[in-house]
Short mmCIF file of C-alpha atoms in Angstrom, two decimals:
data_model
loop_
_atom_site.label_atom_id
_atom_site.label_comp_id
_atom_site.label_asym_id
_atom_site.label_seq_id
_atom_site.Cartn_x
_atom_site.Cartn_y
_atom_site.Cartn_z
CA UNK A 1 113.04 123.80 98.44
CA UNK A 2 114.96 127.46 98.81
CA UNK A 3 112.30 130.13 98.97
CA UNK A 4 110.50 128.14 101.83
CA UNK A 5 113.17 129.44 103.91
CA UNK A 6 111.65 132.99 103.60
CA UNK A 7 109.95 134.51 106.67
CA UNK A 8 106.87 134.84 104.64
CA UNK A 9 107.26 131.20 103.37
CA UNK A 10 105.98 128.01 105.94
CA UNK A 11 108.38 125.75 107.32
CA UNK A 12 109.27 122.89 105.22
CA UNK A 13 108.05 120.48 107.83
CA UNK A 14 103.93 122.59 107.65
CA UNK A 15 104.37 121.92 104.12
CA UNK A 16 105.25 118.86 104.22
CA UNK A 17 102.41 117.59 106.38
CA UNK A 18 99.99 119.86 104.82
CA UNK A 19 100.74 118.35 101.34
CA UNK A 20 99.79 114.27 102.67
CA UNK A 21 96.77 115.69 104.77
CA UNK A 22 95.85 116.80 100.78
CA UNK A 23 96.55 113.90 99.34
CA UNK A 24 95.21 111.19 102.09
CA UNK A 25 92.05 113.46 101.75
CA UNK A 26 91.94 113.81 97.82
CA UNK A 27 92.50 109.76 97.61
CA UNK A 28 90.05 109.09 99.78
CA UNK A 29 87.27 111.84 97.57
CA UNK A 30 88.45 109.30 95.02
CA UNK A 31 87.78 106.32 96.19
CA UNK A 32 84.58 107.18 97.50
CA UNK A 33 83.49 108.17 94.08
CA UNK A 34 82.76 111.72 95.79
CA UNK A 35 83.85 113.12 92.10
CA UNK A 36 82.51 117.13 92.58
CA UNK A 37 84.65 117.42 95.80
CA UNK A 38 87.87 115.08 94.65
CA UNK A 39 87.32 117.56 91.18
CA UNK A 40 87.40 120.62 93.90
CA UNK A 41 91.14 119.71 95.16
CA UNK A 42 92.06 120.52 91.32
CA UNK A 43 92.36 124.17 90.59
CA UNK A 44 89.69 125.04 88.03
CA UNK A 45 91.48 124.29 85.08
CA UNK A 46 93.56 121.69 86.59
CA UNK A 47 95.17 118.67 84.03
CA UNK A 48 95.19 115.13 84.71
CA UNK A 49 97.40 114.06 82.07
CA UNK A 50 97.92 109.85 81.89
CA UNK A 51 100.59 108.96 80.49
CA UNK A 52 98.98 105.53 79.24
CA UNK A 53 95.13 107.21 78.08
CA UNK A 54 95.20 109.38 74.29
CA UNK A 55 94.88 112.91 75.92
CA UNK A 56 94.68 114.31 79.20
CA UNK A 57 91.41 115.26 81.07
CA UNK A 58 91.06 119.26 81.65
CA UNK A 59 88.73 121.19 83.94
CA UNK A 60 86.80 120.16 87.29
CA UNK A 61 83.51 119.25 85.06
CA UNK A 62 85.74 116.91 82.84
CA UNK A 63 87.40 115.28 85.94
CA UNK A 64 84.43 114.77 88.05
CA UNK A 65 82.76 113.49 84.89
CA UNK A 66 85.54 111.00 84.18
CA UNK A 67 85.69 109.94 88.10
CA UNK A 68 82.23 109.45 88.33
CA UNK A 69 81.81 107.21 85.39
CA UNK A 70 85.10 105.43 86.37
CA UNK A 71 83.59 104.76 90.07
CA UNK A 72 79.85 103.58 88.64
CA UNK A 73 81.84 101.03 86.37
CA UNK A 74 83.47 99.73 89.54
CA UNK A 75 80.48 99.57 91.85
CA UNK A 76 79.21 98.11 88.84
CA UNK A 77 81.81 95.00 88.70
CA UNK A 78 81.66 95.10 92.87
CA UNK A 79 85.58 96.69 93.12
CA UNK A 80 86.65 99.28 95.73
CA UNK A 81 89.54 100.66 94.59
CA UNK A 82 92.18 102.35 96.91
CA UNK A 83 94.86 105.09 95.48
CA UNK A 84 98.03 105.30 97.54
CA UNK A 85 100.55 107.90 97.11
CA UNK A 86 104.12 107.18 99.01
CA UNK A 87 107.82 107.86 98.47
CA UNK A 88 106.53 111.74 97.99
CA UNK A 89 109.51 114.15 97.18
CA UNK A 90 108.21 117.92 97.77
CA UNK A 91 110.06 120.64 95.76
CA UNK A 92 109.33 124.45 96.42
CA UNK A 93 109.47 126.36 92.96
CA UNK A 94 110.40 129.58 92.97
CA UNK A 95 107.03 130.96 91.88
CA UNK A 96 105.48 129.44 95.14
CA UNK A 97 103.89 126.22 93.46
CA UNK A 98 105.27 122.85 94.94
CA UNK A 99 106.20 120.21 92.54
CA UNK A 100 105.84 116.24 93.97
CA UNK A 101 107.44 113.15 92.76
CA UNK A 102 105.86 110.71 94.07
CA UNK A 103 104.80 106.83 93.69
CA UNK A 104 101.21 105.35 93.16
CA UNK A 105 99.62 102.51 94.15
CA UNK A 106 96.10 100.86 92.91
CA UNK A 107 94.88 98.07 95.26
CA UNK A 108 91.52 96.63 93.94
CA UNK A 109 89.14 94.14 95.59
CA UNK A 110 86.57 92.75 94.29
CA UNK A 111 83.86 91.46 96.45
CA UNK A 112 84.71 88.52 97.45
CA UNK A 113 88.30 88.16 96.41
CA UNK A 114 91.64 88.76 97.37
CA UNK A 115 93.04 92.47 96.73
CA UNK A 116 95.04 93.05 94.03
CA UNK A 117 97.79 95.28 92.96
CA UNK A 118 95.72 96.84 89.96
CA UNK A 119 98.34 99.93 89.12
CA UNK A 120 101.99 101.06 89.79
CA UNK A 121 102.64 104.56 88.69
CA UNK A 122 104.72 107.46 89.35
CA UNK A 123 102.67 110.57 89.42
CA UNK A 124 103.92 114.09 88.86
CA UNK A 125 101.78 117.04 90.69
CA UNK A 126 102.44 121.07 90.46
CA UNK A 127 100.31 121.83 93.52
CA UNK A 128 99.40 125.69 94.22
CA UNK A 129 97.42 127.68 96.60
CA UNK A 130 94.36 129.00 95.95
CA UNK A 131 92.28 131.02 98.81
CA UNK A 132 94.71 129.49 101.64
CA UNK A 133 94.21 126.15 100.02
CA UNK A 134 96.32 123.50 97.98
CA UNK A 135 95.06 122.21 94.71
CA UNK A 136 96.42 120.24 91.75
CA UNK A 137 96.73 122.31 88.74
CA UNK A 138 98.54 119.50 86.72
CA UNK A 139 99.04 116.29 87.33
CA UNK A 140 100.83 113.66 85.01
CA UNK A 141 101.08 110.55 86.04
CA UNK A 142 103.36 107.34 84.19
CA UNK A 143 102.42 103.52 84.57
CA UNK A 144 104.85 100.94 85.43
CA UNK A 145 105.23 98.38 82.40
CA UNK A 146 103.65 100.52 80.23
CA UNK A 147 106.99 102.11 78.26
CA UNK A 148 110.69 101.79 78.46
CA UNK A 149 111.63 100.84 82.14
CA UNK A 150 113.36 104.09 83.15
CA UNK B 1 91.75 120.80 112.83
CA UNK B 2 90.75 124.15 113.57
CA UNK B 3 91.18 124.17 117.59
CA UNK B 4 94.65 123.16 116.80
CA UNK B 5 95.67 126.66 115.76
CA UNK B 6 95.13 127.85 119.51
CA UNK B 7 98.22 129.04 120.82
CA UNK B 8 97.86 126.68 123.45
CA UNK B 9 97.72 123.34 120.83
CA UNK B 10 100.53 121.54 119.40
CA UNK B 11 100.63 122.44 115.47
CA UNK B 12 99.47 120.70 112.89
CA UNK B 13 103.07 119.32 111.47
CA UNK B 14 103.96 118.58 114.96
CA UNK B 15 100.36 116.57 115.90
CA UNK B 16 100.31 114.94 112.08
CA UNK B 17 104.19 114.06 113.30
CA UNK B 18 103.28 112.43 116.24
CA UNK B 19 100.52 110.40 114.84
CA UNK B 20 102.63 108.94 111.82
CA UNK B 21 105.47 107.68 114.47
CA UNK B 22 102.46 106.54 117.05
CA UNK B 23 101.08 104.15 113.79
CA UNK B 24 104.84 103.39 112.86
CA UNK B 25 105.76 101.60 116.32
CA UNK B 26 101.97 100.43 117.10
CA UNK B 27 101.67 98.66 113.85
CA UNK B 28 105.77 97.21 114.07
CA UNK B 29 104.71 96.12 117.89
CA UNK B 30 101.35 94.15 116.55
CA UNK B 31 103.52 92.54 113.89
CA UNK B 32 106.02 91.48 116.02
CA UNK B 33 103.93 89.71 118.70
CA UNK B 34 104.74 92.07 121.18
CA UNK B 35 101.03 92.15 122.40
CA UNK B 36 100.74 93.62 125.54
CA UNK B 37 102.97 96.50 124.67
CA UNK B 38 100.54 96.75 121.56
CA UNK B 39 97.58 96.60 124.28
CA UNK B 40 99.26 99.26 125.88
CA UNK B 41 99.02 102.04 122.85
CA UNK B 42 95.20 101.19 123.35
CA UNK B 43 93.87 103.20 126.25
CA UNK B 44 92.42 100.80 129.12
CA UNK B 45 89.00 100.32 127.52
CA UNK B 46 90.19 100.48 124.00
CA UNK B 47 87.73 99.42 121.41
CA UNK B 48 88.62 97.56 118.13
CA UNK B 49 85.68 97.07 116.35
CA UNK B 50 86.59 95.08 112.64
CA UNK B 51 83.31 95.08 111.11
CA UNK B 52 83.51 91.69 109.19
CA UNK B 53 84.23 90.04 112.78
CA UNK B 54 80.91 89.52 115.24
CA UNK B 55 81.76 91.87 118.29
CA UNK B 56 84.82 94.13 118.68
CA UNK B 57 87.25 93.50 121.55
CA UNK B 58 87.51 95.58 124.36
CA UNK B 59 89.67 96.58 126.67
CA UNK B 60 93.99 95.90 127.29
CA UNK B 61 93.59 92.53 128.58
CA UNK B 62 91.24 90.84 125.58
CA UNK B 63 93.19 93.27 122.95
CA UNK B 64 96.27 91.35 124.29
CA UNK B 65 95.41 88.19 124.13
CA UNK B 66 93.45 88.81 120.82
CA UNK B 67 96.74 89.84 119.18
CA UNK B 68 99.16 86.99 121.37
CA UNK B 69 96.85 84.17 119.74
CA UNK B 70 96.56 85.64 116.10
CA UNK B 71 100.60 86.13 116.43
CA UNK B 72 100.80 81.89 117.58
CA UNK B 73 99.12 80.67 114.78
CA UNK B 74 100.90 83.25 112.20
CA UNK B 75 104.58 81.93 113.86
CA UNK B 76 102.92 78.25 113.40
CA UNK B 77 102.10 78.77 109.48
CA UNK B 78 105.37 80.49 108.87
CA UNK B 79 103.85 83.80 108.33
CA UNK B 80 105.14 87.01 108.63
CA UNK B 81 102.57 89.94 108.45
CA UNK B 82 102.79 93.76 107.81
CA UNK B 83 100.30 96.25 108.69
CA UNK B 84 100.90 99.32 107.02
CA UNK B 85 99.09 102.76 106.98
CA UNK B 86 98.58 104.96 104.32
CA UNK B 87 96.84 108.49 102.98
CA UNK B 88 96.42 109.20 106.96
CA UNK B 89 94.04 112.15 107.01
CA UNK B 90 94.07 113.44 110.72
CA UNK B 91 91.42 115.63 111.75
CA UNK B 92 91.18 117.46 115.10
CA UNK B 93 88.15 117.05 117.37
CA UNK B 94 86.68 120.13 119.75
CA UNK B 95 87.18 117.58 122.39
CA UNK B 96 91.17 117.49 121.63
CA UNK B 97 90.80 113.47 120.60
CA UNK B 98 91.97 113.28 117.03
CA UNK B 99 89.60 111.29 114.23
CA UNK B 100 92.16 109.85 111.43
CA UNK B 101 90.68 108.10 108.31
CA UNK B 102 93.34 106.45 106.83
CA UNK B 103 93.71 103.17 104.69
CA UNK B 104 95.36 99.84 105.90
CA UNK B 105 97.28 96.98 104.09
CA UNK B 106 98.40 93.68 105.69
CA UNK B 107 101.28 91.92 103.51
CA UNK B 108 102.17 88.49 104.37
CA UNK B 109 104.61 86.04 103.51
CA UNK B 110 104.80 82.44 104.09
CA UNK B 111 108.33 80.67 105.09
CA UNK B 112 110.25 80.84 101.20
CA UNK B 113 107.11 82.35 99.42
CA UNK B 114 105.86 85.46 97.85
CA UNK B 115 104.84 88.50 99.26
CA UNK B 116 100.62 88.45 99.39
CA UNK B 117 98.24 91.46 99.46
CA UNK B 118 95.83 89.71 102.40
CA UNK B 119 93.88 92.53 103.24
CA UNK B 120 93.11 96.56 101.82
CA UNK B 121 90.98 97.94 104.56
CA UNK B 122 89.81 101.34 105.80
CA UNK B 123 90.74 102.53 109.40
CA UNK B 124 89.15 105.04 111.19
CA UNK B 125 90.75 105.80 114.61
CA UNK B 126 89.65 108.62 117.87
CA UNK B 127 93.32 108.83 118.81
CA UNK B 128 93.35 110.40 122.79
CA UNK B 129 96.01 112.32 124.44
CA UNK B 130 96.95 110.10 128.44
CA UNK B 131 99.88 110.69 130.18
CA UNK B 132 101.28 113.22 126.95
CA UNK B 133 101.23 110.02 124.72
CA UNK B 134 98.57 109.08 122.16
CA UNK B 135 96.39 106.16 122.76
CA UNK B 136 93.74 104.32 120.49
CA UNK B 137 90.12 105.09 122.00
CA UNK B 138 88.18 103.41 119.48
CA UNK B 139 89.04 101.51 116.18
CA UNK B 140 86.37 100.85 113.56
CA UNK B 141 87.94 98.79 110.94
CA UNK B 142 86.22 97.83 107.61
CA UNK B 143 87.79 95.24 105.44
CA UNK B 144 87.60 96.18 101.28
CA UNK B 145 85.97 92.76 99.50
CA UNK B 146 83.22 92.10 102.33
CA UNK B 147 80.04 94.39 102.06
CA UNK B 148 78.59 96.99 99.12
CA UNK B 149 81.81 98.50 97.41
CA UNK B 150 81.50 102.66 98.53
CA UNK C 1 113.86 110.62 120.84
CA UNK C 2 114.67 112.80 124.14
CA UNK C 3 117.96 115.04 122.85
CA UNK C 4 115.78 116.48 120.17
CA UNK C 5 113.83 118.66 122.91
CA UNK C 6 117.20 120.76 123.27
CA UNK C 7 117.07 124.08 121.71
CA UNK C 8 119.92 123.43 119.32
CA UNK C 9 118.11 120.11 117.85
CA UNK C 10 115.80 120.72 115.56
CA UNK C 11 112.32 119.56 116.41
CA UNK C 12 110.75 116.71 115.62
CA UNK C 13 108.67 117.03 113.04
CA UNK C 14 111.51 119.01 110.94
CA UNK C 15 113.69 115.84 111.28
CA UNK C 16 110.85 113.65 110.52
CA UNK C 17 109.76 115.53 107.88
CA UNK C 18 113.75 115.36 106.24
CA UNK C 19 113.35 112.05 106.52
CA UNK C 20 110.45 111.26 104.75
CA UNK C 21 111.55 113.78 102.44
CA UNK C 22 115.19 111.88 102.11
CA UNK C 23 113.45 107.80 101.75
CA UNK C 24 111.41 109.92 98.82
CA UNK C 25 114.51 110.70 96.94
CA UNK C 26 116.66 107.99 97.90
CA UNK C 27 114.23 105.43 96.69
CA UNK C 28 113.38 107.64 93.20
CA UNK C 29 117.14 107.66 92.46
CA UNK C 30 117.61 104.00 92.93
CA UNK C 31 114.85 102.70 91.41
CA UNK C 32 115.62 105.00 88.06
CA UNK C 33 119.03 103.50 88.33
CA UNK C 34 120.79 106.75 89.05
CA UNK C 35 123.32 104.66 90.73
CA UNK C 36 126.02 107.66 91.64
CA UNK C 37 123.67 109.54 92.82
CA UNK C 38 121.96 107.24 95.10
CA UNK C 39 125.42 106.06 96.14
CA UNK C 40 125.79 109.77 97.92
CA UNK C 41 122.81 109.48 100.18
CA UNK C 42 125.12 106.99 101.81
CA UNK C 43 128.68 108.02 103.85
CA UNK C 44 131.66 107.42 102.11
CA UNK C 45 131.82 104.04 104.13
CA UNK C 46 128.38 103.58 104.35
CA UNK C 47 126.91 99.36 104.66
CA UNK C 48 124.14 97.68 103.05
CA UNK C 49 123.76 95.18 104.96
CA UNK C 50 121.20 92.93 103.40
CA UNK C 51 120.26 89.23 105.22
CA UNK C 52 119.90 87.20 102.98
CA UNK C 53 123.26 87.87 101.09
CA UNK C 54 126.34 86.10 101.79
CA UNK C 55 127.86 89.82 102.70
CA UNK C 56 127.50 93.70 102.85
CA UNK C 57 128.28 95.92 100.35
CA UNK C 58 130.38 98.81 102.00
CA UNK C 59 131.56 102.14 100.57
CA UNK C 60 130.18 104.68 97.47
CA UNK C 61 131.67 102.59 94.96
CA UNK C 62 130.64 99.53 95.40
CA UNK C 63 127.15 100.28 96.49
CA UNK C 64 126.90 102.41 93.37
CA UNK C 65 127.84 99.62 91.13
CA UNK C 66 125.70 97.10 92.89
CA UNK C 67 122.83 99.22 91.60
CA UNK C 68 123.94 100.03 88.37
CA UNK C 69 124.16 96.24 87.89
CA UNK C 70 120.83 95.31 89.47
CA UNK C 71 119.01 98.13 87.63
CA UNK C 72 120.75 96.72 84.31
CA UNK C 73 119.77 93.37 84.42
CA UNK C 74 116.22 94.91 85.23
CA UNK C 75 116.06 97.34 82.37
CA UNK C 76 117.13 93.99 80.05
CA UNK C 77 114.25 92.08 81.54
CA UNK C 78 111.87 94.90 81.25
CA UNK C 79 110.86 95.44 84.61
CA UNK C 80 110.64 98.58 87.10
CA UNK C 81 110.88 98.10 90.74
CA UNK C 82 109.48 100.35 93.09
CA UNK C 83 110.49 100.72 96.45
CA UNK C 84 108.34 102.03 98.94
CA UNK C 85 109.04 102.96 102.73
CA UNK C 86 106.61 102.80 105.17
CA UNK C 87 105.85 102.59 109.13
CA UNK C 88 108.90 104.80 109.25
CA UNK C 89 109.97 104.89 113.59
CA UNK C 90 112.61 107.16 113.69
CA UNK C 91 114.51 107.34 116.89
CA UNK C 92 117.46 110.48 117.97
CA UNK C 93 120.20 108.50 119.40
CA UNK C 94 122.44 110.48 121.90
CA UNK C 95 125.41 111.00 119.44
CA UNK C 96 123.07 112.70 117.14
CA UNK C 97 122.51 109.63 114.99
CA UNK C 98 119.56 108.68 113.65
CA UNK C 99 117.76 105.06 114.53
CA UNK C 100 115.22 103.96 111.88
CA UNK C 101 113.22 101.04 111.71
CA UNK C 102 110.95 100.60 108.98
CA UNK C 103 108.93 98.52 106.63
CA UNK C 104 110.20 98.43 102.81
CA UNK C 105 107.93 96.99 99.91
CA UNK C 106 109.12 96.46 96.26
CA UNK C 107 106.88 96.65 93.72
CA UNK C 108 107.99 94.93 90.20
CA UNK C 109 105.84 95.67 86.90
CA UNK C 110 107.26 93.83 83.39
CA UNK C 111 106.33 95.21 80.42
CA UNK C 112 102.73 94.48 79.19
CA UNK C 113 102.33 92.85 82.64
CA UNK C 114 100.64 93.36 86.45
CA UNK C 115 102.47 94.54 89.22
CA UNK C 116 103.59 92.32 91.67
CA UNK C 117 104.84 92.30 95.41
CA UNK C 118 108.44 91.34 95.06
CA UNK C 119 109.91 92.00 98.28
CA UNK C 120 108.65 92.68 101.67
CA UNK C 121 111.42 93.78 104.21
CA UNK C 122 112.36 95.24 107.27
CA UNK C 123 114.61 98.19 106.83
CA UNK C 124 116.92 99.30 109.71
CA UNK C 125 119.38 102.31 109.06
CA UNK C 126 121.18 104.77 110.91
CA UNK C 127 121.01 108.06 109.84
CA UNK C 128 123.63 110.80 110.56
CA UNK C 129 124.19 114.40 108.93
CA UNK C 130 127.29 115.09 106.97
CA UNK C 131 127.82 118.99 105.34
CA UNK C 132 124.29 119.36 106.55
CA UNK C 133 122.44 116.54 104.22
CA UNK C 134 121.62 112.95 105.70
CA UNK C 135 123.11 110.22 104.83
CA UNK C 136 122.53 106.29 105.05
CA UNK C 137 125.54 105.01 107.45
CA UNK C 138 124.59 101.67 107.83
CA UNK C 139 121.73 99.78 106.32
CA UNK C 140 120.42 96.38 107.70
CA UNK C 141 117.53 94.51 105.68
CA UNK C 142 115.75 91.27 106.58
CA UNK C 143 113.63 90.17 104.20
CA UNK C 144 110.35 88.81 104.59
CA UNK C 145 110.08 84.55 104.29
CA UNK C 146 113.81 83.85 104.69
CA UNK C 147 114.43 83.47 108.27
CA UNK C 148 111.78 82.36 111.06
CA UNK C 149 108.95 84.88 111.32
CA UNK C 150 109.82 87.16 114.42
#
């Protein structure tokens, strides 16, 4: 995180805090199957690449398509899902994007049961700013017990 | 959090700060029994309002003693629990109270057990400003599992 | 967290935010069995002082090959762990130090299996700054279930 240290550049600490307001907000667009806004916090070709799915998802009408069928299957089966992102490692790049490291967590609950840890990934973000906002334009994201450890 | 960028207002890594070590000691102080110092990040009327109980509990003295008894009988089963908070989005009222949305999950485990998922729930908080420290005005709490999935 | 207000201290949401920032890394490099690495976010005499061993591991070399054993005996088995920090309280102690209490969660997936809850702790380090970079001095974990619930 060098060229934060700029003038021009924000604190590390605004950063920081701006990048988990983004994602506590983006999870929770998830969750709520609110798939045109969640697709709004990628940049308009953004990439969800899964590690563990055949090919990645590209554009804000292919994620908010691929949310919104994912979150009508679970309403469908009664599960609220909840995303959590933690252990998040923030990296200034010298073009201005920030690239995250970070862990993922899937708790599911179905109604009536118990939650469940449904997921452990890591997920892989280059965030940028687009009209004073952040957005993902590519995410990749790896699931624990999928592959090799490593 | 617009008013927040008055000269006059604390900024936004500095508030989002404040309100990540205000959950970090108010959710260690529940799980440790320690109720009426918990009571105490409440303000005097507090309101915690879990929607799959009948009426919420009001006020230091019942928040107390709500927390003291739930404590007894978790000491009596051998049960340790952990609250923790997660994608905290903090937004900034025109009043100067503070609305955070954020998700909650209690761990607990039982004298030589596992560690259990007991609860994934959804917080939403009016943190207020007395005496320069934050306080809990009002607590709505809905528990994943229980109604409609949304 | 009252010598932080002096001009020469930086504020409090820079040192929280190098915090978080440091648990993020920290954890990343342990749990991808980067076991040198890790073992330099600790002093050169740094303690892990874990409960429920018979005694602390002290100093780079032995913490690092602590790890590299642990994460060998996981990579055999096929398992990842994730560790996760949370409910970080993070406390300025007058010599500069810093006191942090927080919850830790481990997360273990198998191969071709669920994720499961492995560990849940409480995480107790102090902190202090060496060539400008934080480091882990002294590490004290109880873990959840062992002891009587307090």
């Amino acid at each position: 995180m060098t060229d934060t240290t700029l003038d021009a550049a924000p604190a590390q600490e605004a950063l920081y805090t701006e990048v988990q307001q983004f994602y506590a907000r983006h999870m929770q667009l998830l969750d709520s199957g609110r798939a045109e806004e969640w697709a709004q916090t990628f940049t308009e070709d953004g990439e969800f690449a899964p590690e563990h799915r055949p090919e990645p998802v590209v554009g804000r009408t292919a994620l908010a398509r691929a949310v919104r069928s994912a979150h009508e299957a679970l309403v469908a089966a009664g599960e609220v899902r909840r995303h959590w992102h933690g252990m998040v490692a923030v990296d200034s790049a010298a073009d201005g994007s920030l690239h995250v490291r970070c862990y993922a967590l899937i708790i599911g609950t179905v109604l009536g049961g118990d939650p469940q840890v449904r997921m452990s990934c890591v997920c892989e973000d280059v965030l940028v700013r687009e009209d004073g906002e952040l957005k993902v334009s590519r995410r990749r994201v790896t699931k624990d017990g999928v592959g090799a450890p490593g």
